[in-house]
Amino acid sequence: MLGWLRGDLHIHTCLSPCADSTMLPMAIVKEAKRNNLQMIGICDHNSIENVEAVKKAGEREGLAVMGGVEIASQEEVHILGFFDEETSLWDIQDVLYENLSGENDEDVFGKQLLADEYDRVIGSNKRLLIGATRLPVEGIVHLIHRLGGLAIASHVDRESFSIISQLGFIPGGLTLDALEISSLASREKRYALSQRYNFPLLTFSDAHSLKSIGRSFSSFLIEEPRFEEVKRALMGDKGRRVSIE
Amino acid sequence: MKLRELVKKFNLEVKCAADRLDRKIEGGYVSDLLSDVIANGRAGDAWVTLQVHQNIVGVASLKDLAAIIIINGRQPEENTIEKAENEGIPIMVSKMSAFELVAGLCSAGISGTR
């Protein structure tokens, strides 16, 4: 049976240098539940290394967690990739690290903490996760799809790191599964995007701190909070759909 | 100055639309944000950028820019060249950085203001 479920699928953890160090797996899951979300997604910059811990915390607390990553293309366009299979997450991770140079400077960009499902910090990532990969945007979307994932352009209304700010417009033939608009997008902006582009629109919080979780979310008319159901909702399969109202 | 003279003077590598080099350059603009070029580029500009994505051709065509100059020796993607050839937009590659190239263009009398 279909029912409306609330999902905030773009949340950063303490692994993203720009996110608060309080963005730990359990803390995120608890805050999401407090905000009546039935589903969250974890998308750190160019890394999936905290996904598993948040998934485990979610399992324990009864909250669905989608594994994802926010990839920076060579044009500095941000693309969200979501995957059902853990192997796909590690596969994309390999490609991203092969195409990402530099070392993080904690004092400049912030810490990149690895945590377990009990919010214990177990290490840190030394790569320059805030950097851009050498992968073109088309290649990223193609790679996500080849690994069975969903490709969503991040915060397309924003003036930085969005496909529209960087490339002027969405290239024809780019098979995105949806566009994400930020929590700040006006009604007029939403309407203009929906008129211009034939992609489903979603909105998520892009939370970098606990208090931002759920400040913006999308509703999914689906059977249960699972990757496959979200995918079918984006395709409008058998009554499933999404809403940002 | 015509594009042809520019190519010679700055030792640019012409990647496509070599038959369109007789156009006069009216001015110059430098930016890597295509949304910014849509907002501020003007017809006849030589546009200096590091972006190599095919959308640079769409933007140049939309704004009727005279040419695209890609800096740091970066090579445009294949479909970018193909598209630019079809649309008649010359793409040139310079080995120089944007800073050096723009300084050179300014000394050669190409202006950012009109």
PDB file of C-alpha atoms in Angstrom, chain A residues 74-76 136-138 159-161 163-172, chain B residues 32-36 38 50-56 58-59 74 77 79 83:
ATOM      1  CA  GLN A  74      35.810  18.862 -13.017  1.00  0.00           C
ATOM      2  CA  GLU A  75      33.467  21.738 -13.882  1.00  0.00           C
ATOM      3  CA  GLU A  76      32.827  22.043 -10.112  1.00  0.00           C
ATOM      4  CA  PRO A 136      33.344  15.470 -16.357  1.00  0.00           C
ATOM      5  CA  VAL A 137      29.718  15.798 -15.305  1.00  0.00           C
ATOM      6  CA  GLU A 138      28.449  13.495 -18.082  1.00  0.00           C
ATOM      7  CA  GLU A 159      25.032  30.438  -7.304  1.00  0.00           C
ATOM      8  CA  SER A 160      27.924  28.115  -6.624  1.00  0.00           C
ATOM      9  CA  PHE A 161      28.661  24.475  -7.405  1.00  0.00           C
ATOM     10  CA  ILE A 163      25.048  22.661 -12.707  1.00  0.00           C
ATOM     11  CA  ILE A 164      23.336  25.878 -13.785  1.00  0.00           C
ATOM     12  CA  SER A 165      25.818  28.273 -12.158  1.00  0.00           C
ATOM     13  CA  GLN A 166      28.789  26.363 -13.566  1.00  0.00           C
ATOM     14  CA  LEU A 167      27.480  25.389 -16.990  1.00  0.00           C
ATOM     15  CA  GLY A 168      24.832  28.047 -17.617  1.00  0.00           C
ATOM     16  CA  PHE A 169      22.104  25.502 -18.308  1.00  0.00           C
ATOM     17  CA  ILE A 170      21.578  21.759 -18.035  1.00  0.00           C
ATOM     18  CA  PRO A 171      23.221  20.131 -21.066  1.00  0.00           C
ATOM     19  CA  GLY A 172      20.754  18.449 -23.402  1.00  0.00           C
TER      20      GLY A 172
ATOM     21  CA  ASP B  32      34.671  30.185 -15.699  1.00  0.00           C
ATOM     22  CA  LEU B  33      31.068  30.411 -14.568  1.00  0.00           C
ATOM     23  CA  LEU B  34      28.917  29.979 -17.630  1.00  0.00           C
ATOM     24  CA  SER B  35      25.934  31.567 -15.903  1.00  0.00           C
ATOM     25  CA  ASP B  36      28.085  34.692 -15.478  1.00  0.00           C
ATOM     26  CA  ILE B  38      25.366  34.464 -20.088  1.00  0.00           C
ATOM     27  CA  LEU B  50      39.291  27.055 -18.433  1.00  0.00           C
ATOM     28  CA  GLN B  51      35.980  25.243 -18.937  1.00  0.00           C
ATOM     29  CA  VAL B  52      36.059  22.590 -21.666  1.00  0.00           C
ATOM     30  CA  HIS B  53      32.484  21.302 -21.380  1.00  0.00           C
ATOM     31  CA  GLN B  54      30.282  21.376 -24.485  1.00  0.00           C
ATOM     32  CA  ASN B  55      28.021  24.015 -22.896  1.00  0.00           C
ATOM     33  CA  ILE B  56      30.702  26.653 -23.622  1.00  0.00           C
ATOM     34  CA  GLY B  58      25.978  26.954 -26.394  1.00  0.00           C
ATOM     35  CA  VAL B  59      26.853  30.019 -24.346  1.00  0.00           C
ATOM     36  CA  ARG B  74      43.594  22.403 -21.497  1.00  0.00           C
ATOM     37  CA  GLU B  77      36.254  17.614 -24.930  1.00  0.00           C
ATOM     38  CA  ASN B  79      31.903  16.698 -28.380  1.00  0.00           C
ATOM     39  CA  LYS B  83      29.539  21.129 -31.615  1.00  0.00           C
TER      40      LYS B  83
END
